């Protein structure tokens, strides 16, 4: 036990601020130990004298001397997209499900086939068509339509550089 005095003004000790510091071990948690255990719809454990509680949306399951939060039942559709949890690769996003339309170049797998779709240049003068980015890929996975076709900024920059080069070459040949 230590005592610290904050007042050095003198005077009687009863008029001075006094702080007492006593260090003791953290109290043990009465309900749980250091390993995760189930407590209703949550898992709990004791860490540094405090009870940690982690809610489990689908319940808690004892496993191997500890406890884990259960996953969603396979017959549920959490995001309401019509695909059950066991087939849906992201059951928290309603735009992602087997058979969904892929959006090229967004870094996401909307149709749960394990592959994202990259946007690659077609042979039609700069129009973009979806190209499968999966293993052994390279095949086209999407069609070409006037509504989905677009000219990317990279192709516009390349076209500008080609025009600039052609202009310079023509000027050199003329002089």
mmCIF file of C-alpha atoms in Angstrom:
data_model
loop_
_atom_site.group_PDB
_atom_site.id
_atom_site.type_symbol
_atom_site.label_atom_id
_atom_site.label_comp_id
_atom_site.label_asym_id
_atom_site.label_seq_id
_atom_site.Cartn_x
_atom_site.Cartn_y
_atom_site.Cartn_z
ATOM 1 C CA UNK A 1 0.000 0.000 0.000
ATOM 2 C CA UNK A 2 1.338 3.431 -0.892
ATOM 3 C CA UNK A 3 0.267 6.932 0.032
ATOM 4 C CA UNK A 4 0.685 10.024 -2.185
ATOM 5 C CA UNK A 5 0.226 13.632 -1.022
ATOM 6 C CA UNK A 6 -0.853 16.248 -3.564
ATOM 7 C CA UNK A 7 -0.576 19.311 -1.416
ATOM 8 C CA UNK A 8 2.804 20.831 -0.594
ATOM 9 C CA UNK A 9 1.342 24.056 0.804
ATOM 10 C CA UNK A 10 1.848 22.968 4.357
ATOM 11 C CA UNK A 11 -0.893 23.171 6.874
ATOM 12 C CA UNK A 12 -2.545 20.465 8.877
ATOM 13 C CA UNK A 13 -2.674 16.997 7.221
ATOM 14 C CA UNK A 14 -6.492 16.998 7.497
ATOM 15 C CA UNK A 15 -6.671 19.914 4.999
ATOM 16 C CA UNK A 16 -4.535 18.175 2.340
ATOM 17 C CA UNK A 17 -5.765 15.922 -0.498
ATOM 18 C CA UNK A 18 -4.710 12.363 0.068
ATOM 19 C CA UNK A 19 -4.839 9.433 -2.408
ATOM 20 C CA UNK A 20 -4.321 5.855 -1.344
ATOM 21 C CA UNK A 21 -3.340 3.242 -3.938
ATOM 22 C CA UNK A 22 -3.727 -0.441 -3.254
ATOM 23 C CA UNK A 23 -2.960 -3.009 -5.933
ATOM 24 C CA UNK A 24 -4.873 -6.254 -5.886
ATOM 25 C CA UNK A 25 -5.370 -9.081 -8.344
ATOM 26 C CA UNK A 26 -8.316 -8.813 -10.724
ATOM 27 C CA UNK A 27 -11.372 -10.572 -9.336
ATOM 28 C CA UNK A 28 -12.103 -13.922 -10.905
ATOM 29 C CA UNK A 29 -15.229 -14.211 -13.038
ATOM 30 C CA UNK A 30 -17.857 -16.135 -11.143
ATOM 31 C CA UNK A 31 -19.697 -17.455 -14.210
ATOM 32 C CA UNK A 32 -16.967 -18.587 -16.612
ATOM 33 C CA UNK A 33 -13.352 -19.591 -17.122
ATOM 34 C CA UNK A 34 -10.753 -18.618 -19.738
ATOM 35 C CA UNK A 35 -12.283 -20.870 -22.453
ATOM 36 C CA UNK A 36 -15.409 -19.893 -24.379
ATOM 37 C CA UNK A 37 -18.591 -21.501 -23.020
ATOM 38 C CA UNK A 38 -22.256 -21.254 -24.010
ATOM 39 C CA UNK A 39 -24.717 -19.100 -22.109
ATOM 40 C CA UNK A 40 -28.049 -19.142 -23.941
ATOM 41 C CA UNK A 41 -27.677 -17.390 -27.310
ATOM 42 C CA UNK A 42 -24.178 -16.113 -26.502
ATOM 43 C CA UNK A 43 -20.741 -17.444 -25.742
ATOM 44 C CA UNK A 44 -18.845 -16.141 -22.711
ATOM 45 C CA UNK A 45 -15.374 -16.348 -21.198
ATOM 46 C CA UNK A 46 -13.315 -14.683 -18.478
ATOM 47 C CA UNK A 47 -10.358 -12.546 -19.535
ATOM 48 C CA UNK A 48 -8.359 -10.314 -17.171
ATOM 49 C CA UNK A 49 -11.066 -10.562 -14.555
ATOM 50 C CA UNK A 50 -13.847 -9.419 -16.893
ATOM 51 C CA UNK A 51 -16.592 -11.516 -18.428
ATOM 52 C CA UNK A 52 -16.577 -11.184 -22.217
ATOM 53 C CA UNK A 53 -19.906 -11.904 -23.944
ATOM 54 C CA UNK A 54 -20.287 -12.512 -27.684
ATOM 55 C CA UNK A 55 -23.874 -12.795 -28.974
ATOM 56 C CA UNK A 56 -24.522 -15.649 -31.408
ATOM 57 C CA UNK A 57 -27.264 -14.931 -33.950
ATOM 58 C CA UNK A 58 -28.053 -18.629 -34.471
ATOM 59 C CA UNK A 59 -27.128 -19.961 -31.035
ATOM 60 C CA UNK A 60 -24.010 -21.278 -29.340
ATOM 61 C CA UNK A 61 -22.592 -24.784 -29.846
ATOM 62 C CA UNK A 62 -20.137 -26.466 -27.407
ATOM 63 C CA UNK A 63 -17.162 -27.796 -29.361
ATOM 64 C CA UNK A 64 -13.819 -29.311 -28.331
ATOM 65 C CA UNK A 65 -13.619 -27.915 -24.800
ATOM 66 C CA UNK A 66 -14.845 -24.496 -25.940
ATOM 67 C CA UNK A 67 -17.810 -23.025 -27.762
ATOM 68 C CA UNK A 68 -18.504 -21.569 -31.203
ATOM 69 C CA UNK A 69 -21.362 -19.549 -32.639
ATOM 70 C CA UNK A 70 -23.569 -21.680 -34.889
ATOM 71 C CA UNK A 71 -23.995 -20.756 -38.537
ATOM 72 C CA UNK A 72 -27.361 -20.182 -40.173
ATOM 73 C CA UNK A 73 -29.468 -23.244 -40.888
ATOM 74 C CA UNK A 74 -29.084 -24.348 -44.508
ATOM 75 C CA UNK A 75 -32.825 -24.052 -45.109
ATOM 76 C CA UNK A 76 -32.899 -20.291 -44.398
ATOM 77 C CA UNK A 77 -32.573 -17.335 -46.768
ATOM 78 C CA UNK A 78 -31.219 -14.497 -44.630
ATOM 79 C CA UNK A 79 -31.017 -11.823 -47.327
ATOM 80 C CA UNK A 80 -34.311 -12.648 -49.065
ATOM 81 C CA UNK A 81 -32.811 -13.177 -52.537
ATOM 82 C CA UNK A 82 -34.472 -16.581 -53.007
ATOM 83 C CA UNK A 83 -31.281 -18.634 -52.552
ATOM 84 C CA UNK A 84 -30.965 -20.740 -49.401
ATOM 85 C CA UNK A 85 -27.936 -20.256 -47.136
ATOM 86 C CA UNK A 86 -26.216 -23.508 -48.167
ATOM 87 C CA UNK A 87 -26.158 -22.447 -51.861
ATOM 88 C CA UNK A 88 -25.790 -18.664 -51.446
ATOM 89 C CA UNK A 89 -22.118 -17.615 -51.268
ATOM 90 C CA UNK A 90 -23.021 -14.358 -49.432
ATOM 91 C CA UNK A 91 -26.326 -14.693 -47.595
ATOM 92 C CA UNK A 92 -26.030 -11.156 -46.216
ATOM 93 C CA UNK A 93 -26.182 -9.476 -49.657
ATOM 94 C CA UNK A 94 -29.368 -9.844 -51.721
ATOM 95 C CA UNK A 95 -27.513 -9.000 -54.976
ATOM 96 C CA UNK A 96 -25.299 -12.083 -54.635
ATOM 97 C CA UNK A 97 -26.828 -15.524 -55.338
ATOM 98 C CA UNK A 98 -26.425 -18.417 -57.805
ATOM 99 C CA UNK A 99 -27.626 -17.254 -61.212
ATOM 100 C CA UNK A 100 -27.303 -13.522 -60.490
ATOM 101 C CA UNK A 101 -26.105 -11.259 -63.294
ATOM 102 C CA UNK A 102 -22.355 -10.656 -63.053
ATOM 103 C CA UNK A 103 -21.055 -7.089 -63.175
ATOM 104 C CA UNK A 104 -17.639 -7.001 -64.790
ATOM 105 C CA UNK A 105 -14.742 -5.234 -63.116
ATOM 106 C CA UNK A 106 -16.289 -4.775 -59.665
ATOM 107 C CA UNK A 107 -14.134 -7.364 -57.858
ATOM 108 C CA UNK A 108 -17.160 -9.383 -56.688
ATOM 109 C CA UNK A 109 -18.609 -12.775 -57.604
ATOM 110 C CA UNK A 110 -22.339 -12.081 -57.915
ATOM 111 C CA UNK A 111 -23.381 -15.482 -59.307
ATOM 112 C CA UNK A 112 -21.515 -17.678 -56.766
ATOM 113 C CA UNK A 113 -19.573 -19.609 -59.407
ATOM 114 C CA UNK A 114 -16.258 -18.966 -57.638
ATOM 115 C CA UNK A 115 -15.046 -16.563 -60.323
ATOM 116 C CA UNK A 116 -15.234 -12.828 -60.756
ATOM 117 C CA UNK A 117 -15.727 -11.421 -64.235
ATOM 118 C CA UNK A 118 -13.145 -8.997 -65.623
ATOM 119 C CA UNK A 119 -13.870 -6.454 -68.308
ATOM 120 C CA UNK A 120 -11.661 -7.052 -71.325
ATOM 121 C CA UNK A 121 -11.467 -5.402 -74.717
ATOM 122 C CA UNK A 122 -13.347 -7.084 -77.505
ATOM 123 C CA UNK A 123 -12.227 -7.042 -81.094
ATOM 124 C CA UNK A 124 -14.881 -4.484 -82.053
ATOM 125 C CA UNK A 125 -12.969 -1.238 -81.608
ATOM 126 C CA UNK A 126 -12.867 -0.772 -77.864
ATOM 127 C CA UNK A 127 -16.187 -2.115 -76.654
ATOM 128 C CA UNK A 128 -16.003 -4.016 -73.375
ATOM 129 C CA UNK A 129 -17.340 -7.541 -72.977
ATOM 130 C CA UNK A 130 -17.202 -9.713 -69.851
ATOM 131 C CA UNK A 131 -14.320 -12.201 -69.724
ATOM 132 C CA UNK A 132 -14.171 -15.036 -67.194
ATOM 133 C CA UNK A 133 -11.287 -14.552 -64.735
ATOM 134 C CA UNK A 134 -11.486 -18.019 -63.239
ATOM 135 C CA UNK A 135 -8.914 -20.805 -63.360
ATOM 136 C CA UNK A 136 -8.406 -21.958 -66.924
ATOM 137 C CA UNK A 137 -10.586 -19.015 -67.879
ATOM 138 C CA UNK A 138 -10.316 -16.682 -70.754
ATOM 139 C CA UNK A 139 -13.614 -17.757 -72.311
ATOM 140 C CA UNK A 140 -16.428 -15.307 -72.734
ATOM 141 C CA UNK A 141 -19.167 -15.564 -70.138
ATOM 142 C CA UNK A 142 -21.429 -12.755 -71.247
ATOM 143 C CA UNK A 143 -22.972 -11.458 -74.414
ATOM 144 C CA UNK A 144 -22.626 -8.108 -76.075
ATOM 145 C CA UNK A 145 -25.522 -5.697 -76.240
ATOM 146 C CA UNK A 146 -25.853 -2.048 -77.118
ATOM 147 C CA UNK A 147 -27.131 -1.212 -73.637
ATOM 148 C CA UNK A 148 -24.140 -2.763 -71.833
ATOM 149 C CA UNK A 149 -21.449 -1.699 -74.282
ATOM 150 C CA UNK A 150 -19.156 1.120 -73.286
ATOM 151 C CA UNK A 151 -15.846 2.616 -74.256
ATOM 152 C CA UNK A 152 -13.435 2.679 -71.348
ATOM 153 C CA UNK A 153 -11.142 5.586 -70.418
ATOM 154 C CA UNK A 154 -8.058 3.451 -71.123
ATOM 155 C CA UNK A 155 -9.102 2.962 -74.730
ATOM 156 C CA UNK A 156 -9.824 6.650 -75.157
ATOM 157 C CA UNK A 157 -6.345 7.463 -73.854
ATOM 158 C CA UNK A 158 -4.779 4.927 -76.239
ATOM 159 C CA UNK A 159 -6.749 6.339 -79.155
ATOM 160 C CA UNK A 160 -5.532 9.838 -78.238
ATOM 161 C CA UNK A 161 -1.906 8.669 -78.108
ATOM 162 C CA UNK A 162 -2.242 6.946 -81.489
ATOM 163 C CA UNK A 163 -3.717 10.111 -83.023
ATOM 164 C CA UNK A 164 -0.898 12.212 -81.545
ATOM 165 C CA UNK A 165 1.731 9.803 -82.877
ATOM 166 C CA UNK A 166 0.168 9.778 -86.339
ATOM 167 C CA UNK A 167 0.082 13.591 -86.407
ATOM 168 C CA UNK A 168 3.760 13.850 -85.411
ATOM 169 C CA UNK A 169 4.775 11.239 -87.969
ATOM 170 C CA UNK A 170 2.869 13.069 -90.719
ATOM 171 C CA UNK A 171 4.545 16.393 -89.783
ATOM 172 C CA UNK A 172 8.010 14.802 -89.895
ATOM 173 C CA UNK A 173 7.332 13.282 -93.295
ATOM 174 C CA UNK A 174 6.033 16.619 -94.656
ATOM 175 C CA UNK A 175 9.103 18.574 -93.540
#
